[in-house]
Every structure is written in structure tokens, then in C-alpha cells.
Amino acid sequence: MTWDLRGRTAIVGAATAHLGTAPGYSHMEIAAAAARAALADAGLTVKDVDGLFAVSMHSVFPALTYAEYLGIQPRFSEATIVGGSSAVIQMLHAALALENGQCDVALIVYGSNQRSASGKLHSPSGAENLPYEKPYRLRSPIAGYAMSAARHVHDYGTTREQLAEVAVAARLWAAMNPEAFMRDPLTAADVLGSRMVCDPLTVRDCCLVTDGGGAVVMTRADRARDLKKDPVYLLGCAGGHTHRQYSMMPTLTTTAAVQSGRAAFAMAGLTPADVDVVQVYDAFTINAVMLLEDLGFCPKGEGGAFVGDGRLRPGGALPFNTYGGGLSCTHPGMLGIFTTIEAVRQLRGECGERQVAGATVGLAHGNGGMFAHESTALLGTAATL
Amino acid sequence: MSEQGPDATYFAYLAAKDWRIPKCRGCGAHVFQPRIMCPSCGGEAFDWVAPSGRGVVHSTTVVRRRPADGGDYNVALIDLAEGVRMMSRIEGVEPADVAIGMPVTARLADQDGDTIVVFDPAEGGR
Ligand SMILES: [Zn+2]
């Protein structure tokens, strides 16, 4: 049996920290700064946290590392590591723990200094022996996404121009976000003409490598109503995964977002047509195409035409990655927490120039590994309860 | 090669320049990557058989690299005639000329002292 989690818990605090470059700061300092800011956003302090949900590219014991650094001894801790999908599926785990009384204040936290520390996408999975793939020097993760893109082009006629439009739309949103790392104008010609990294993806089809941290705070709905900001309710949340190694992905053009999306929408009692703002993990431009298909925003195979008509841009029919996403705002290794934070900010009406008027339902979607783990959360204002 | 797991068995065969993959005695499915249980039927008994070597490129990419670092190279997923998929690369052709649907043939190659499986475009391929 399942019990009804819809609207039973809420996000009461959300914050970023040190987005962009943070030379001189450790990943723990960045994560803690985000945690402190998210708790302050809720009118709470670190001392109130009794449930910790941590993930990191830099630690194999992230819950232990961050709890020690924050000086807390939580009653309930977990550190689900499913790549960039982690923070989104951790909202489901936090909701279960809150509902079950295992904790009263849940902190989901992430931080990375990967840009300043090495300038490269950092990965704890580098330590994992993958003997069936290693000899072929798969450039991870981009080569996997490139092979999905190549297959999508082959099977459905998706074009590089359609992929480029995802990056162009992200940059237009980023131009309105003071936190965004890249805000200069970007054209489709710029994307197509930039350095090829793994065919058919150029460097402008790829997410940024930045520093940065993010955190969200969750409580049960009754307590949420007494805190500082209007609660953003968790209406639905679900995950799924299909493989670990890219060569074991069952179908290169279809992800577990089919499963996570269907389950999250069912829990929320909503459909894609009900969503006002969509925040999807855009590690690469192909992510937007495939994940919008899998989440049910358009039929399989039509994602290229769907994103290619300008609907993701400001003023378009589908406000998408309204902070600029991983492509233009920030990408400190794992983006899941940032898709959630932007959804919360939009539903609170805090987004200034880039605010989507009257947004009441937001979707945050995390993606981990090479299209390996997918997690979907539906968030709503009090009006959606 | 009995007192070891299927991973060690696979790489022991390869080291002996003998490419073999497990075939389930229960349902007849070829299993790759090797497992202690057949993903299709749960069977635990396998025959180690030599694949035909015939395959088709399922997807491909060119990993771009500066000439000073060794130049561009290919990474591909190959659908074997035995019904399983593996990662490898296509040699003997420019990386950018490898195409989805291209018929390929397996060959054993030496790389840094290890025997690995690579592929060439099939003779008389389409
Ligand atoms: Zn079997």
C-alpha cells in the first residue's frame, strides 16, 4: 500500500551559495553557506535540523562530512548517491521521514568547488572499476549523452539546430538572472560553430563547470504554515533508474523519466498541461529533448520539433529552466538541487525580471549518471492543495 | 576456469586470446556483461561460447582530442549478432565515418598489455 503524500510536506527554505567561482572555499564551506542561507530563509537555524539529506562529488561519506561540519547530530540521515538526480529524489525520502516522525526539520544540501579545485567535472565514480567500458576511454559523461543524441538524430530526424535552440533559450533566461554565470547573448550559429567535443555535441551543447552550493529545508505542512515564507508543497515525487554503465542503457533514446514522471504526476493528480514552470536537468541540450518527451510534454520522437520552435524561451509557451539551467546559470557537478530551488523561487514569486506570472505548479527534474537515474518532483503553492 | 566468478572468467579467456561470452543453459540467451544469474530466466549455469564476431553499430561518437594528445577517436556501442550490446570502437576507418547501422566485425587487439575486443568495418559491408 502507499499513503497519500500529496501536500503533506513542504519546502520552507531554499537558497544557493557561491554560484560561479569560489576560489579559496572548500566544498564543505560552500555547502554550509547554502544550508545556513536556506535555514535563514525559513526562519530556522542549524540547531533545528534533525534530518540530513546530503550528497557530494567530493566525499564518500557526505552525510557524515556535512553533519560534522555543521555541528549537528541528526536523528535521521541519508546520502543517496544517484548522481545529479540525488537532491530531487531526496525530497521523497525527506517527505517519508517527516511523515513517519523520523525527523521534523529536513535539510537537503549540496556543495562543490569543482571549478576552482580542478576546472573539470569532478566525479567520485572515477574510483569505480568499470572493466567492460574502461578500455574504450569513454569520455564521461558527455560521450554517453552524445551517443543518445546521435541515436535520436538517426531515429527521429532531430537536428543540431533544434538542440542548439535549447542552449539559446537557456541563455535568454540567464540574461535575466543576476546569479547566472554566462549572460552574454548566444545565437544558434554560436552553438553550432563552437568547438565540437563529442559529435554531435559542441561545447555550447554542454553544461558549465562552476562552483556552487544549494540547500532546501522541508517540514510537515502544519509546521510549514507557521514559518517565515509561504510554503511550497510537495505534491508528487518519484524516481527510477535503468542502468549504471552507459553501455547497459536499455534504449538510448528513452529514460526512466517515463517511470518517474508518470508516478510523480499520479501522486500529484496532475498532468503536464497543469505545469506552469519546468526546471529540467540540462546537462546537455539533448536532455531537454528526451526528458520533455519522457515526462509527457510531447510524444516520443517529437522533442526536437517541440523545443525547436522557441517555446522554451522567455515569453514562450513552456517556461523552461528559467534561471538559465546548467547550460548558462550554474553547474557545480550535480544540478538537482538547483532545479528545485528555481521552482520554489518561481512559485513564491521571487524571480524579478524573469518571474513567470501567476505560477502555481512547478516541476523539478533531476538526472543522474548518463541518463541513468531520473527523478521528478511536482511542487505547488497553497492554491494547489 | 571454474573456481572464479564470471568476470574473472571473461577476462581470463580474453587474456588467452580467446573471446567468449556466457550462454545460459536454461533459456539459451547470451549474457553480456557476464552475470552469476541469467537476467532473462535466473539460470545459473552457462556455456562459454565464442561469439560470431558479427555486429552492427548501434550508436557512435567521435571523442575530439587535440592532435598533440593523440587526436580524435571513436567510441561506439555494438549490437552483436548474439543479441547483446557492448561498448567498443571501430578501427580502420576515420572516427567521423563510423555510422549507425554499419556492419562490423570483431577483432582482438592488444592495448597496454591487455587483450581487448575492437571492431573493423565488415568486408563487403553495406
Ligand atoms: Zn536464461
XYZ file of C-alpha atoms and ligand atoms in Angstrom:
512
model
C 0.000 0.000 0.000
C 1.002 3.622 -0.331
C -0.251 6.516 1.677
C -1.065 9.890 0.339
C 1.963 12.179 0.485
C 0.392 14.901 -1.641
C 0.769 18.241 0.108
C 1.712 16.634 3.445
C 5.169 18.228 3.463
C 6.520 21.487 2.143
C 9.693 23.305 1.223
C 10.051 26.146 3.713
C 13.550 27.341 2.845
C 15.680 27.407 -0.294
C 18.983 29.078 -1.101
C 22.092 28.990 -3.234
C 25.627 29.952 -2.251
C 28.860 30.819 -4.036
C 27.484 30.194 -7.534
C 30.125 30.678 -10.195
C 33.675 30.782 -8.928
C 34.603 30.461 -5.289
C 38.371 30.138 -5.140
C 39.564 29.717 -1.615
C 36.440 27.915 -0.411
C 36.093 24.185 0.273
C 33.059 22.167 -0.765
C 32.051 21.937 2.908
C 32.165 25.698 3.340
C 30.085 26.166 0.199
C 27.514 23.564 1.270
C 27.323 25.009 4.785
C 26.824 28.521 3.421
C 23.898 27.246 1.346
C 22.474 25.391 4.367
C 22.721 28.457 6.602
C 21.041 30.636 3.982
C 18.220 28.144 3.320
C 17.545 27.816 7.049
C 17.565 31.606 7.471
C 15.124 31.786 4.544
C 12.800 29.602 6.621
C 13.422 31.448 9.878
C 15.247 28.428 11.293
C 18.829 27.703 12.336
C 21.209 24.781 12.019
C 20.220 23.725 15.551
C 16.685 22.961 14.320
C 17.877 20.368 11.789
C 17.259 16.775 12.866
C 17.115 15.193 9.414
C 20.041 15.456 6.995
C 19.984 14.512 3.314
C 23.408 15.060 1.802
C 25.194 14.313 -1.434
C 28.623 15.280 -2.707
C 31.089 14.766 -5.528
C 33.918 15.154 -3.046
C 33.098 12.794 -0.192
C 32.140 9.131 0.012
C 30.525 9.898 3.406
C 28.607 13.079 2.629
C 26.101 12.800 5.492
C 28.901 12.293 7.997
C 31.029 15.034 6.465
C 28.328 17.696 6.352
C 26.791 16.846 9.747
C 30.192 17.080 11.384
C 30.918 20.363 9.639
C 27.524 21.845 10.582
C 27.944 20.627 14.164
C 24.742 18.598 14.249
C 23.876 15.038 15.234
C 20.728 14.316 13.209
C 18.178 11.687 14.253
C 17.799 10.691 10.608
C 20.439 10.841 7.876
C 20.772 9.561 4.360
C 23.120 10.109 1.448
C 21.529 8.604 -1.616
C 24.102 8.947 -4.379
C 22.433 8.680 -7.762
C 24.386 11.499 -9.356
C 22.709 14.762 -10.248
C 19.323 13.226 -9.592
C 20.026 12.867 -5.882
C 18.610 16.058 -4.412
C 15.271 15.653 -6.180
C 14.662 12.070 -5.076
C 15.872 13.044 -1.591
C 12.718 15.186 -1.333
C 10.696 11.963 -1.472
C 12.909 10.395 1.169
C 12.628 13.510 3.323
C 8.835 13.510 2.965
C 8.694 9.859 4.060
C 10.928 10.540 7.059
C 8.960 13.646 8.051
C 5.606 11.898 7.725
C 6.882 8.971 9.754
C 8.153 11.237 12.528
C 11.765 10.235 11.971
C 12.634 13.935 11.767
C 10.889 17.312 11.998
C 13.210 19.586 10.029
C 14.844 18.049 6.947
C 17.832 19.710 5.307
C 18.831 18.686 1.762
C 22.248 20.108 0.993
C 24.851 20.080 -1.746
C 28.087 21.963 -2.410
C 31.037 21.751 -4.758
C 34.192 23.681 -5.561
C 34.911 21.643 -8.682
C 35.671 24.617 -10.916
C 38.202 26.192 -8.611
C 39.610 22.891 -7.375
C 40.311 21.299 -10.746
C 38.442 23.096 -13.509
C 36.956 19.803 -14.548
C 33.747 17.985 -13.869
C 34.536 16.105 -10.693
C 33.294 12.572 -10.260
C 33.560 10.204 -7.286
C 32.776 7.390 -9.720
C 36.281 7.778 -11.103
C 37.319 5.356 -8.377
C 34.906 2.678 -9.594
C 36.348 -0.036 -11.793
C 34.242 -0.494 -14.934
C 36.352 -3.053 -16.816
C 33.953 -3.578 -19.718
C 33.976 0.124 -20.646
C 37.284 1.457 -19.381
C 39.466 0.205 -22.283
C 37.465 2.307 -24.742
C 38.129 5.618 -22.934
C 34.531 6.773 -22.858
C 34.741 10.498 -22.111
C 32.308 10.571 -19.242
C 29.660 11.800 -19.128
C 29.499 13.651 -22.439
C 30.230 10.700 -24.738
C 27.199 8.838 -23.410
C 24.886 11.790 -23.949
C 26.430 12.237 -27.405
C 25.568 8.652 -28.354
C 21.979 9.156 -27.188
C 21.859 12.366 -29.223
C 23.282 10.576 -32.279
C 20.675 7.868 -31.958
C 17.881 10.435 -31.508
C 19.057 12.214 -34.672
C 19.153 8.874 -36.509
C 15.786 7.569 -35.342
C 13.697 10.742 -35.284
C 15.424 13.272 -37.547
C 16.243 15.599 -34.675
C 18.605 18.334 -35.874
C 21.596 20.076 -34.372
C 19.734 23.359 -34.861
C 16.914 22.091 -32.638
C 19.439 21.091 -29.971
C 21.101 24.496 -30.248
C 17.768 26.212 -29.561
C 17.801 24.685 -26.059
C 21.077 26.472 -25.322
C 19.845 29.724 -26.892
C 16.672 29.696 -24.776
C 18.687 28.981 -21.620
C 20.923 31.965 -22.321
C 17.941 34.280 -22.819
C 16.635 33.278 -19.374
C 20.119 33.603 -17.855
C 20.348 37.158 -19.132
C 17.580 37.995 -16.637
C 19.200 36.168 -13.703
C 21.865 38.057 -11.736
C 23.133 34.719 -10.363
C 23.810 33.255 -13.810
C 27.410 32.583 -14.827
C 27.026 33.232 -18.577
C 24.691 36.060 -19.588
C 26.147 37.293 -22.893
C 23.982 36.866 -25.997
C 24.211 33.439 -27.643
C 22.932 32.505 -31.102
C 22.284 29.150 -32.723
C 25.196 29.900 -35.050
C 27.431 30.361 -31.998
C 26.391 26.949 -30.654
C 26.802 25.165 -33.989
C 30.113 26.863 -34.687
C 31.759 26.280 -31.343
C 34.276 23.530 -30.639
C 32.994 20.001 -31.180
C 33.568 17.901 -28.040
C 31.795 14.614 -28.787
C 29.785 14.553 -32.020
C 27.104 15.823 -32.361
C 27.575 17.948 -29.225
C 29.688 21.117 -29.179
C 30.972 22.800 -26.065
C 27.885 25.055 -26.090
C 25.631 21.978 -26.036
C 27.317 21.201 -22.698
C 26.623 22.432 -19.192
C 29.028 24.740 -17.432
C 31.614 23.716 -14.870
C 31.184 26.028 -11.882
C 31.440 26.103 -8.126
C 28.357 26.457 -6.002
C 26.045 25.094 -3.375
C 22.334 24.775 -2.791
C 20.035 23.705 0.014
C 16.349 23.276 0.700
C 14.573 22.823 4.035
C 11.412 20.754 4.421
C 8.910 20.307 7.243
C 5.448 18.798 7.613
C 2.741 21.060 6.206
C 1.275 22.044 9.594
C 4.568 23.474 10.798
C 5.355 24.972 7.407
C 2.423 27.365 7.688
C 3.943 28.931 10.813
C 7.328 29.671 9.271
C 8.655 32.784 7.571
C 7.827 32.227 3.884
C 4.805 30.863 2.062
C 5.240 27.076 1.927
C 5.818 25.367 -1.399
C 4.122 21.997 -1.102
C 5.488 18.705 -2.353
C 2.600 17.370 -4.443
C 4.349 14.414 -6.023
C 7.827 12.910 -6.212
C 9.198 9.710 -7.742
C 12.335 8.246 -9.258
C 13.595 5.406 -11.375
C 16.758 4.065 -12.924
C 17.666 1.864 -15.844
C 21.438 1.223 -15.687
C 24.776 2.214 -14.221
C 27.118 1.816 -17.190
C 26.096 3.652 -20.328
C 26.504 0.530 -22.481
C 23.795 -1.149 -20.359
C 21.162 1.541 -21.065
C 18.225 -0.446 -22.472
C 17.066 2.144 -25.036
C 19.410 5.039 -25.735
C 16.592 7.477 -26.515
C 14.230 6.660 -23.612
C 14.951 7.226 -19.923
C 13.490 6.274 -16.558
C 11.831 9.703 -16.593
C 8.917 7.833 -18.172
C 8.552 5.998 -14.862
C 9.417 8.885 -12.533
C 7.195 11.337 -14.390
C 4.198 9.028 -14.542
C 4.432 8.230 -10.828
C 5.020 11.830 -9.746
C 2.107 13.141 -11.827
C -0.124 10.356 -10.485
C 0.777 11.200 -6.881
C 0.105 14.885 -7.551
C -3.103 14.257 -9.509
C -1.742 16.489 -12.269
C -0.778 16.288 -15.938
C 1.940 18.116 -17.909
C -0.699 20.614 -19.067
C -1.058 21.758 -15.435
C 2.609 22.749 -15.052
C 3.420 26.474 -15.161
C 7.230 26.289 -14.890
C 9.504 23.387 -15.838
C 13.023 23.001 -14.432
C 14.779 20.016 -16.005
C 18.387 18.956 -15.522
C 20.018 20.196 -18.740
C 23.465 18.656 -18.511
C 23.433 18.708 -22.320
C 20.960 20.097 -24.833
C 19.745 16.579 -25.694
C 18.480 16.264 -22.093
C 15.721 18.798 -22.734
C 14.576 16.961 -25.850
C 14.488 13.463 -24.388
C 13.284 14.329 -20.897
C 10.396 16.510 -22.104
C 9.311 13.554 -24.256
C 9.661 11.087 -21.399
C 7.831 13.352 -18.943
C 4.879 13.505 -21.326
C 5.141 17.079 -22.595
C 5.287 15.776 -26.170
C 5.269 12.349 -27.860
C 8.469 10.291 -28.171
C 10.458 11.409 -31.177
C 8.861 14.849 -31.417
C 11.082 16.516 -28.822
C 13.323 18.155 -31.400
C 10.486 19.971 -33.122
C 8.896 20.671 -29.741
C 11.911 22.529 -28.325
C 12.944 23.930 -31.696
C 10.047 26.341 -32.139
C 11.077 28.800 -29.431
C 8.597 27.672 -26.810
C 11.301 27.329 -24.146
C 12.306 30.978 -24.465
C 11.092 33.786 -22.208
C 7.567 34.553 -23.346
C 7.221 31.101 -24.942
C 4.531 28.539 -24.248
C 6.634 26.480 -21.819
C 8.748 28.476 -19.332
C 11.773 26.174 -19.076
C 14.869 26.410 -16.893
C 14.005 29.984 -16.074
C 17.287 30.551 -14.199
C 19.400 29.619 -17.223
C 19.890 26.000 -16.197
C 23.126 24.069 -16.187
C 23.843 25.406 -19.657
C 24.065 29.080 -18.673
C 23.446 29.622 -14.943
C 25.444 27.131 -12.911
C 26.625 23.547 -12.910
C 28.667 22.573 -9.880
C 28.601 18.855 -10.708
C 25.089 17.906 -9.636
C 22.214 20.165 -10.653
C 19.209 18.529 -8.959
C 19.063 20.911 -6.009
C 19.137 23.949 -8.313
C 16.162 22.794 -10.398
C 14.245 22.600 -7.121
C 15.410 25.972 -5.818
C 14.335 27.747 -9.021
C 10.934 26.042 -8.945
C 10.472 27.231 -5.350
C 11.509 30.778 -6.212
C 9.103 30.903 -9.159
C 6.193 29.606 -7.061
C 6.961 32.210 -4.389
C 7.089 34.982 -6.989
C 10.686 35.887 -6.104
C 12.185 35.885 -9.602
C 12.021 39.553 -10.542
C 12.534 40.205 -14.225
C 12.303 36.506 -15.123
C 9.209 35.799 -12.982
C 6.529 33.702 -14.698
C 3.341 35.499 -13.735
C 0.905 33.534 -11.626
C 2.909 30.287 -11.499
C 1.276 27.836 -9.076
C 2.630 24.439 -10.225
C 6.319 23.780 -10.844
C 8.177 20.695 -11.992
C 11.760 19.967 -10.896
C 13.540 17.093 -12.590
C 16.889 15.538 -11.713
C 19.038 13.342 -13.939
C 21.983 11.257 -12.767
C 24.833 9.393 -14.411
C 24.425 9.095 -18.162
C 20.594 9.167 -18.360
C 20.801 6.526 -15.609
C 18.689 7.841 -12.726
C 15.721 10.156 -13.201
C 13.676 11.860 -10.518
C 10.661 14.107 -10.830
C 9.056 16.399 -8.263
C 5.859 18.402 -8.592
C 5.638 21.430 -6.360
C 2.689 23.733 -5.745
C 1.512 26.791 -3.904
C -1.265 26.686 -1.280
C -3.725 27.259 -4.138
C -2.962 23.756 -5.467
C -3.915 21.903 -2.280
C 38.137 -21.932 -15.268
C 35.652 -22.910 -12.582
C 36.699 -21.573 -9.196
C 36.186 -17.931 -10.057
C 33.392 -15.567 -10.932
C 32.179 -14.845 -14.444
C 34.053 -11.527 -14.615
C 37.384 -13.219 -13.951
C 36.461 -15.998 -16.370
C 35.689 -13.500 -19.131
C 38.959 -11.685 -18.754
C 40.941 -14.915 -18.359
C 39.630 -16.110 -21.722
C 40.462 -12.747 -23.274
C 43.971 -12.823 -21.828
C 44.382 -16.207 -23.557
C 43.340 -14.528 -26.855
C 40.056 -16.417 -26.758
C 36.922 -14.227 -26.735
C 33.976 -15.965 -25.156
C 30.698 -14.879 -23.590
C 28.325 -16.859 -21.389
C 25.249 -18.520 -22.905
C 22.514 -19.570 -20.484
C 21.827 -23.304 -20.401
C 18.321 -22.615 -19.143
C 16.927 -20.321 -21.809
C 19.662 -20.098 -24.422
C 20.163 -16.342 -24.032
C 23.625 -14.908 -24.455
C 24.506 -12.849 -21.395
C 26.625 -9.726 -21.558
C 28.017 -8.363 -19.404
C 28.632 -11.726 -17.660
C 26.471 -12.356 -14.589
C 26.188 -15.083 -11.959
C 22.461 -15.255 -12.832
C 20.820 -15.057 -16.225
C 18.893 -11.753 -16.446
C 16.269 -13.482 -18.598
C 15.448 -16.647 -16.628
C 17.518 -16.569 -13.453
C 19.514 -19.596 -14.561
C 22.920 -20.094 -13.006
C 24.548 -22.469 -15.499
C 26.316 -21.181 -18.582
C 28.338 -22.404 -21.515
C 31.134 -20.084 -22.565
C 30.791 -19.726 -26.321
C 32.738 -17.835 -28.991
C 30.608 -15.053 -30.495
C 30.351 -14.972 -34.278
C 32.105 -11.605 -34.288
C 29.396 -10.072 -36.448
C 27.796 -6.893 -35.208
C 26.111 -3.640 -36.154
C 26.917 -0.149 -34.859
C 24.050 0.879 -32.555
C 25.417 4.342 -31.825
C 28.696 6.162 -32.166
C 30.533 9.339 -31.290
C 33.834 10.974 -32.105
C 35.709 11.976 -28.987
C 37.501 15.104 -30.122
C 41.045 15.479 -28.926
C 43.928 17.714 -29.882
C 46.430 16.071 -32.246
C 49.114 16.616 -29.611
C 47.073 14.457 -27.232
C 46.630 11.680 -29.783
C 43.867 13.030 -31.996
C 40.209 12.128 -32.363
C 38.982 8.631 -31.610
C 35.789 6.651 -31.890
C 33.609 5.176 -29.138
C 30.672 3.038 -30.193
C 28.039 0.635 -28.947
C 27.845 -2.557 -30.987
C 24.847 -4.866 -31.221
C 26.286 -8.372 -31.594
C 24.540 -10.991 -33.707
C 24.101 -12.922 -30.438
C 21.593 -10.300 -29.232
C 23.738 -8.431 -26.726
C 25.306 -4.980 -26.814
C 28.831 -3.955 -25.892
C 30.967 -0.849 -25.841
C 33.948 -0.831 -28.178
C 35.420 1.217 -31.011
C 35.603 0.911 -34.772
C 39.102 0.959 -36.215
C 40.360 1.104 -39.797
C 38.059 3.992 -40.683
C 38.008 7.679 -39.798
C 36.167 8.150 -36.473
C 33.694 10.522 -38.119
C 32.908 7.960 -40.834
C 31.574 5.399 -38.377
C 27.800 5.359 -38.818
C 24.802 3.910 -37.022
C 23.770 0.719 -38.806
C 27.272 -0.018 -40.155
C 28.055 -3.775 -40.170
C 31.256 -4.531 -38.291
C 33.456 -7.498 -37.450
C 35.224 -8.138 -34.153
C 38.953 -8.476 -33.783
C 41.171 -8.983 -30.749
C 43.725 -6.257 -30.185
C 46.459 -5.560 -27.684
C 46.209 -2.383 -25.640
C 48.725 -1.651 -22.921
C 49.305 -5.371 -22.421
C 45.600 -6.259 -22.227
C 43.638 -8.082 -24.908
C 40.538 -6.123 -25.865
C 37.790 -6.543 -28.440
C 37.654 -3.924 -31.191
C 35.747 -3.857 -34.471
C 36.501 -3.157 -38.129
C 34.011 -2.334 -40.876
C 32.719 -5.661 -42.224
C 34.158 -6.904 -45.526
C 31.643 -6.182 -48.267
C 29.563 -4.234 -45.755
C 26.739 -2.088 -46.980
Zn 18.456 -17.784 -19.028
